[in-house]
Short mmCIF file of C-alpha atoms in Angstrom, two decimals:
data_model
loop_
_atom_site.label_atom_id
_atom_site.label_comp_id
_atom_site.label_asym_id
_atom_site.label_seq_id
_atom_site.Cartn_x
_atom_site.Cartn_y
_atom_site.Cartn_z
CA MET N 434 37.76 124.07 214.38
CA ILE N 435 35.32 126.44 215.75
CA GLN N 436 36.91 129.90 216.52
CA LEU N 437 35.72 132.72 218.90
CA LYS N 438 37.03 136.07 219.38
CA ALA N 439 36.46 138.14 222.73
CA ARG N 440 35.34 141.88 221.60
CA GLY N 441 37.87 144.25 222.64
CA VAL N 442 37.71 143.73 226.44
CA PRO N 443 40.44 142.63 229.08
CA VAL N 444 42.04 139.11 228.65
CA ASN N 445 43.87 138.47 231.84
CA ILE N 446 46.06 135.54 230.83
CA PHE N 447 49.62 135.88 230.49
CA GLN N 448 50.47 133.11 227.71
CA ALA N 449 48.43 131.23 225.09
CA THR N 450 47.39 127.92 226.50
CA LEU N 451 45.50 124.67 226.07
CA ALA N 452 42.58 123.96 228.51
CA ILE N 453 39.89 121.55 229.09
CA VAL N 454 36.30 122.98 229.81
CA THR N 455 35.34 121.34 233.01
CA GLY N 456 32.38 123.37 234.05
CA LYS N 457 29.51 125.25 232.53
CA GLU N 458 26.52 126.98 233.32
CA LYS N 459 23.67 127.50 231.06
CA GLY N 460 21.41 130.58 230.52
CA GLN N 461 22.43 134.47 230.36
CA GLY N 462 25.85 135.33 231.02
CA THR N 463 27.14 131.67 230.23
CA ILE N 464 30.22 130.70 231.90
CA ALA N 465 33.02 128.05 231.11
CA TYR N 466 35.67 127.17 233.50
CA ALA N 467 38.95 125.93 231.69
CA SER N 468 41.29 123.96 233.76
CA GLN N 469 45.02 123.92 232.95
CA GLU N 470 48.31 123.63 234.80
CA ASN N 471 48.58 127.24 235.96
CA GLY N 472 45.09 127.46 237.45
CA ASP N 473 41.68 127.97 236.12
CA ILE N 474 40.80 130.44 233.34
CA LEU N 475 37.20 131.84 233.40
CA LEU N 476 35.54 132.31 230.16
CA THR N 477 32.28 134.54 230.22
CA THR N 478 30.03 136.27 227.87
CA ASP N 479 29.45 138.92 230.61
CA ILE N 480 31.57 142.13 230.20
CA SER N 481 30.44 143.32 233.55
CA ARG N 482 32.38 140.77 235.91
CA ASN N 483 35.15 141.80 237.78
CA VAL N 484 38.12 141.34 235.62
CA SER N 485 40.68 140.94 238.30
CA GLN N 486 40.82 137.00 237.82
CA ARG N 487 42.45 135.11 235.15
CA MET N 488 39.57 135.50 232.67
CA VAL N 489 38.49 136.25 229.12
CA THR N 490 35.24 138.40 228.90
CA ASN N 491 32.80 139.34 226.31
CA ILE N 492 32.84 136.48 224.08
CA PRO N 493 29.94 136.28 221.57
CA SER N 494 28.82 132.86 222.56
CA LEU N 495 30.18 129.62 224.42
CA ASP N 496 26.94 127.86 223.43
CA HIS N 497 29.03 125.20 221.35
CA LEU N 498 31.08 124.37 224.37
CA LYS N 499 30.56 121.23 226.34
CA ASP N 500 32.59 119.43 229.36
CA GLY N 501 35.48 117.78 228.14
CA ASP N 502 36.17 120.02 225.04
CA ILE N 503 39.65 121.08 224.68
CA ILE N 504 40.32 124.71 223.73
CA TYR N 505 43.51 126.89 222.78
CA ILE N 506 43.10 130.43 224.23
CA THR N 507 45.44 133.07 223.01
CA THR N 508 46.63 136.33 224.70
CA ASN N 509 44.49 138.45 222.27
CA GLY N 510 41.23 136.87 223.05
CA THR N 511 40.89 134.20 220.32
CA ILE N 512 39.51 130.97 221.40
CA ASN N 513 40.00 127.90 219.07
CA THR N 514 37.92 124.69 219.91
CA LEU N 515 40.44 121.89 219.19
CA PHE N 516 38.57 118.98 220.24
CA ARG N 517 34.95 118.41 220.71
CA THR N 518 33.91 115.36 222.83
CA SER N 519 30.52 115.24 221.19
CA SER N 520 32.18 115.08 217.59
CA PRO N 521 33.51 112.03 215.64
CA HIS N 522 35.49 114.25 213.54
CA ASN N 523 38.25 115.73 215.43
CA SER N 524 41.62 116.21 213.74
CA LEU N 525 44.95 117.45 214.53
CA PHE N 526 45.93 120.27 212.21
CA ILE N 527 49.88 120.17 211.36
CA THR N 528 50.55 123.10 209.05
CA ASP N 529 49.09 125.54 206.45
CA ARG N 530 52.23 124.76 204.25
CA CYS N 531 51.96 122.28 201.33
CA ASN N 532 54.27 121.08 198.52
CA SER N 533 51.47 120.80 196.03
CA ASN N 534 49.10 123.47 194.93
CA CYS N 535 46.00 121.52 193.80
CA LEU N 536 43.58 123.33 191.58
CA MET N 537 40.44 122.60 193.76
CA CYS N 538 42.31 122.86 197.37
CA SER N 539 39.57 123.67 200.02
CA GLN N 540 42.08 125.20 202.10
CA PRO N 541 44.77 126.81 199.86
CA PRO N 542 48.19 126.43 201.52
CA ARG N 543 50.25 129.57 202.75
CA ASN N 544 53.84 130.01 202.77
CA SER N 545 54.07 130.38 206.46
CA ASP N 546 56.50 129.52 209.40
CA ASP N 547 54.08 127.63 211.40
CA LEU N 548 55.52 124.19 212.07
CA ASP N 549 57.00 124.97 215.38
CA HIS N 550 53.60 126.64 216.50
CA PHE N 551 51.38 123.92 215.54
CA PHE N 552 53.75 121.18 216.53
CA LYS N 553 53.73 122.52 220.32
CA ILE N 554 49.81 122.71 220.40
CA ASN N 555 49.55 119.25 219.05
CA SER N 556 51.99 117.79 221.45
CA GLY N 557 49.79 119.19 224.29
CA LEU N 558 46.72 118.49 222.77
CA ILE N 559 47.34 114.79 222.39
CA SER N 560 48.08 114.28 226.07
CA LEU N 561 44.49 115.95 226.79
CA ILE N 562 42.52 113.89 224.31
CA PRO N 563 40.35 111.08 225.99
CA LYS N 564 41.73 107.76 225.93
CA SER N 565 38.23 106.59 224.84
CA THR N 566 38.42 108.55 221.49
CA SER N 567 37.47 106.27 218.79
CA GLU N 568 38.96 108.18 215.75
CA LEU N 569 41.29 111.08 215.09
CA GLY N 570 42.29 112.79 211.90
CA ILE N 571 45.50 114.45 210.97
CA THR N 572 45.49 117.17 208.19
CA GLY N 573 47.20 120.22 206.80
CA GLY N 574 48.50 121.66 204.40
CA GLU N 575 50.79 118.61 204.05
CA PRO N 576 51.58 116.83 207.48
CA THR N 577 54.80 115.18 206.40
CA LEU N 578 56.42 118.61 205.97
CA LEU N 579 57.02 118.35 209.80
CA GLY N 580 59.55 115.84 209.07
CA LYS N 581 61.12 113.94 212.05
CA ARG N 582 58.57 115.57 214.37
CA PHE N 583 55.83 113.93 212.30
CA ILE N 584 57.41 110.65 213.41
CA SER N 585 57.28 112.04 217.20
CA LEU N 586 53.59 112.77 217.13
CA LEU N 587 52.78 109.38 215.75
CA GLN N 588 54.81 107.90 218.46
CA GLN N 589 53.15 109.95 221.05
CA ILE N 590 49.57 108.88 219.56
CA THR N 591 50.32 105.50 219.60
CA LEU N 592 51.66 105.66 223.40
CA GLU N 593 48.81 107.94 224.65
CA LEU N 594 45.94 106.85 222.39
CA PRO N 595 46.59 102.96 221.59
CA GLU N 596 42.82 102.34 221.00
CA THR N 597 42.18 105.30 218.67
CA ASP N 598 41.87 104.86 214.84
CA ILE N 599 43.92 107.49 213.05
CA HIS N 600 43.39 108.74 209.49
CA ILE N 601 45.98 110.82 207.98
CA LEU N 602 45.53 112.88 204.84
CA THR N 603 48.69 113.33 202.95
CA ASN N 604 49.53 113.98 199.25
CA GLY N 605 51.83 110.93 199.72
CA ARG N 606 54.81 112.28 197.72
CA SER N 607 57.38 112.42 200.39
CA PHE N 608 56.81 108.46 200.45
CA ALA N 609 58.85 108.13 197.25
CA TRP N 610 61.92 108.50 199.61
CA LYS N 611 62.14 105.09 201.04
CA GLN N 612 63.70 106.11 204.24
CA ILE N 613 60.42 107.83 205.35
CA PRO N 614 58.06 104.76 204.95
CA GLN N 615 60.66 102.89 206.64
CA SER N 616 60.59 105.20 209.67
CA LEU N 617 56.90 105.42 209.68
CA SER N 618 56.84 101.49 210.03
CA GLN N 619 58.68 101.83 212.97
CA VAL N 620 55.91 103.47 214.70
CA ASN N 621 54.14 100.25 214.66
CA ASN N 622 50.68 101.44 215.01
CA HIS N 623 48.38 99.31 212.63
CA ARG N 624 45.37 101.62 213.49
CA ILE N 625 46.67 104.41 211.19
CA VAL N 626 45.68 104.68 207.76
CA TYR N 627 47.15 107.10 205.09
CA GLY N 628 44.65 108.61 202.86
CA ILE N 629 46.51 109.74 199.63
CA PRO N 630 44.82 111.19 196.33
CA LEU N 631 45.34 109.97 192.94
CA TYR N 632 43.41 111.88 190.50
CA SER N 633 44.19 110.15 187.17
CA ASP N 634 46.07 107.10 185.56
CA PHE N 635 47.88 109.51 183.13
CA TYR N 636 50.89 111.15 184.74
CA GLN N 637 50.60 114.64 183.00
CA LEU N 638 46.72 114.98 184.26
CA HIS N 639 47.55 114.14 187.65
CA ASP N 640 50.60 116.54 187.85
CA TYR N 641 48.36 119.28 186.29
CA ILE N 642 45.61 118.94 188.75
CA VAL N 643 48.01 119.13 191.77
CA GLN N 644 50.17 121.74 189.90
CA SER N 645 53.36 119.79 190.65
CA LYS N 646 55.77 118.40 188.13
CA ASP N 647 56.73 114.74 188.78
CA ALA N 648 53.99 114.45 191.63
CA PHE N 649 52.22 111.35 189.76
CA ASN N 650 55.56 109.41 189.78
CA GLN N 651 56.47 110.40 193.55
CA THR N 652 52.89 109.49 194.58
CA VAL N 653 52.66 105.95 192.83
CA LEU N 654 56.22 105.14 193.94
CA GLY N 655 55.25 106.35 197.53
CA PHE N 656 52.38 103.94 197.53
CA HIS N 657 54.64 101.08 196.57
CA ASN N 658 57.25 102.08 199.28
CA MET N 659 54.32 102.35 201.97
CA ALA N 660 53.05 98.90 201.12
CA ARG N 661 56.43 97.27 201.27
CA ASN N 662 56.48 98.53 204.84
CA ASN N 663 52.90 96.94 205.63
CA LEU N 664 51.46 100.39 206.05
CA ARG N 665 47.75 100.88 205.36
CA LEU N 666 46.60 103.03 202.64
CA GLU N 667 43.60 104.54 201.05
CA ILE N 668 43.05 106.42 197.69
CA ARG N 669 40.93 109.50 197.47
CA ILE N 670 39.65 110.83 193.94
CA VAL N 671 38.08 114.09 193.88
CA LEU N 672 35.36 114.51 191.22
CA HIS N 673 35.33 117.62 188.84
CA GLN N 674 35.73 118.56 185.21
CA GLN N 675 39.37 117.45 184.97
CA SER N 676 39.30 114.11 186.48
CA TYR N 677 35.97 112.45 185.62
CA LYS N 678 36.64 111.45 182.08
CA ARG N 679 39.37 109.07 183.00
CA LEU N 680 37.61 107.68 185.97
CA PRO N 681 37.20 103.96 184.29
CA ALA N 682 40.88 103.85 183.27
CA LEU N 683 41.92 105.01 186.77
CA ALA N 684 39.94 102.34 188.48
CA LYS N 685 41.53 99.86 186.04
CA PHE N 686 45.09 101.30 186.90
CA ILE N 687 44.44 100.95 190.59
CA TYR N 688 43.46 97.35 190.34
CA ARG N 689 46.13 96.42 188.15
CA ASN N 690 48.99 98.65 189.86
CA LEU N 691 47.79 99.22 193.56
CA PRO N 692 45.79 96.31 194.44
CA PHE N 693 47.07 96.56 198.12
CA VAL N 694 45.14 99.61 198.93
CA GLU N 695 42.38 98.78 201.51
CA HIS N 696 39.93 101.56 200.40
CA ILE N 697 39.06 103.91 197.28
CA ALA N 698 37.06 106.98 198.08
CA PHE N 699 35.35 108.90 195.24
CA MET N 700 34.56 112.37 196.61
CA GLY N 701 32.30 115.30 195.61
CA LEU N 702 33.74 118.67 195.15
CA GLU N 703 33.83 121.10 197.94
CA TYR N 704 33.06 124.59 196.23
CA THR N 705 35.46 126.73 198.43
CA GLY N 706 38.86 127.87 198.40
CA TYR N 707 40.75 127.54 194.90
CA THR N 708 37.74 125.90 193.47
CA ILE N 709 36.04 129.28 193.25
CA LYS N 710 38.63 130.76 191.43
CA ASN N 711 39.02 127.81 189.08
CA ASN N 712 35.29 127.48 188.46
CA GLU N 713 35.56 127.21 184.72
CA LEU N 714 38.26 124.40 184.91
CA LEU N 715 36.60 122.44 187.61
CA TRP N 716 32.66 122.87 188.03
CA ILE N 717 30.63 120.00 186.69
CA GLU N 718 27.12 118.90 187.30
CA PRO N 719 27.24 115.24 188.99
CA ARG N 720 24.64 114.19 186.36
CA GLU N 721 27.47 114.69 183.61
CA TYR N 722 29.83 112.30 185.30
CA GLU N 723 27.43 109.69 186.62
CA ASN N 724 28.13 107.24 183.76
CA GLU N 725 31.94 107.30 184.39
CA LEU N 726 31.65 107.17 188.30
CA GLU N 727 29.25 104.25 187.98
CA GLU N 728 31.51 102.17 185.66
CA ALA N 729 34.42 102.90 187.89
CA VAL N 730 32.83 102.15 191.05
CA LEU N 731 31.16 99.02 189.81
CA PHE N 732 34.36 97.76 188.37
CA LEU N 733 36.27 98.21 191.62
CA ASP N 734 33.70 96.51 193.53
CA SER N 735 33.35 93.74 190.97
CA MET N 736 37.25 93.33 191.93
CA ASP N 737 36.57 92.89 195.43
CA MET N 738 37.91 96.18 196.26
CA THR N 739 36.45 98.22 199.13
CA VAL N 740 34.86 101.45 197.57
CA SER N 741 32.91 104.42 198.65
CA ILE N 742 31.46 107.66 197.57
CA TYR N 743 31.94 110.55 199.64
CA ASN N 744 30.21 113.99 200.10
CA LEU N 745 27.61 113.41 197.36
CA PRO N 746 23.66 113.52 198.37
CA LEU N 747 21.78 110.53 197.15
CA CYS N 748 19.62 112.39 194.63
CA LEU N 749 22.51 113.28 192.39
CA LEU N 750 23.58 109.61 192.11
CA LYS N 751 22.20 106.71 190.26
CA ARG N 752 20.46 104.17 192.44
CA SER N 753 23.10 101.63 191.74
CA LEU N 754 25.50 103.70 193.54
CA TRP N 755 23.64 104.23 196.77
CA LYS N 756 24.82 101.45 198.69
CA PHE N 757 28.40 102.87 198.17
CA THR N 758 27.57 106.13 199.83
CA ARG N 759 28.87 107.30 203.30
CA LYS N 760 28.03 110.19 205.64
CA SER N 761 31.68 111.72 205.22
CA ILE N 762 31.09 115.55 205.77
CA SER N 763 32.22 116.71 209.11
CA ASP N 764 29.48 117.46 211.41
CA TRP N 765 30.47 121.16 211.83
CA LYS N 766 30.14 121.79 208.15
CA GLN N 767 27.36 119.50 207.01
CA LYS N 768 23.92 120.89 205.86
CA TYR N 769 20.69 120.08 203.87
CA LEU N 770 18.91 122.45 201.63
CA ASP N 771 15.21 123.52 202.15
CA GLU N 772 14.56 121.08 199.12
CA CYS N 773 15.60 118.21 201.33
CA ALA N 774 13.00 118.64 204.10
CA ASP N 775 10.72 116.26 202.55
CA CYS N 776 13.02 113.50 201.37
CA ILE N 777 12.10 110.10 202.64
CA LEU N 778 15.80 109.39 202.73
CA LEU N 779 17.08 112.33 204.42
CA ASP N 780 18.40 110.19 207.36
CA GLN N 781 20.56 108.19 205.11
CA CYS N 782 21.89 111.13 203.05
CA GLY N 783 25.27 112.51 203.88
CA GLY N 784 24.06 115.92 202.90
CA LEU N 785 26.28 118.84 201.54
CA PHE N 786 29.04 120.90 202.45
CA ASP N 787 27.87 124.14 204.32
CA THR N 788 31.13 125.71 203.19
CA SER N 789 30.27 125.28 199.67
CA LYS N 790 29.31 128.59 197.75
CA ARG N 791 27.49 126.50 194.98
CA HIS N 792 25.35 123.65 194.71
CA SER N 793 23.98 121.29 192.06
CA ARG N 794 20.76 122.72 190.59
CA TYR N 795 19.37 119.18 190.59
CA ILE N 796 19.14 118.73 194.25
CA LYS N 797 15.65 117.47 195.08
CA ALA N 798 13.78 115.42 197.67
CA ILE N 799 13.41 111.72 196.83
CA HIS N 800 9.67 110.69 197.57
#
């Protein structure tokens, strides 16, 4: 999500509103017209314009906006870009709240009363998203904290975006209660995939990483409850100092106990949020876990399970793992270092997190 803020000048709109960018002029004094039910809102970088209209002025930049983008404008001059037509990485943000508190959370949870706020925004946003959208994410915080309204959002998506693949990031703990997977199965949308983290085969280690007692048992039980209801599942494993030693054991646990999952993703660490505070507990050079990662990935692959590696550049991985890498980092926070410029595999590499405050010292161009 890209956020802009008008700088201390009149904002002549009376309530926060969703709007679609429907026209744009390039050059000095860029202007975008945002259409919505109560008439057009004029967005401009020009402070000198007549402010008698419904308008927001003196915005730092509108360069990133394109026709069809969906924005949320507040009465204090904040403009959030919620959907970008040019991006394959759009998501609905459900809440800042979470019932886990993971050591490496890139967006630390807040104990805020925001469920109603984001539910109203997302309900309106879904109806504006183009029907041709190929993929849409759902994230938080923990989306299932929305309760019954979470089911309502999925039903709305199923009705209004029937050809869109939906990927939901959730800790999966609520699925331990049978009625929730049963309700989700009633949505009847086979384009929905639930991405759920599992950080260890050993319950105490998983619970420690997510900082929540009984999280492992709830998550594993949730996987089975979801599978019983024919819901699609993915496992996500973040790679760091606490998780890497048991990767081979975890891979075998997944094969023996969760063979119904359709995808397993091993994920490089995003060095932001709680990770910075927990640096001594988490940071490890990828070279130090390359053997454990290779063993786990190749085992799952040999068992005909679909496996990928996310968020790690090719130069930090063994060649045996290159075929498993994916360009997974959202386009708005992906970057390459100066060292990458001469790499012959740059186009194939997924790059690095622009949001990370630390990167491996072993990043180098491949010649």
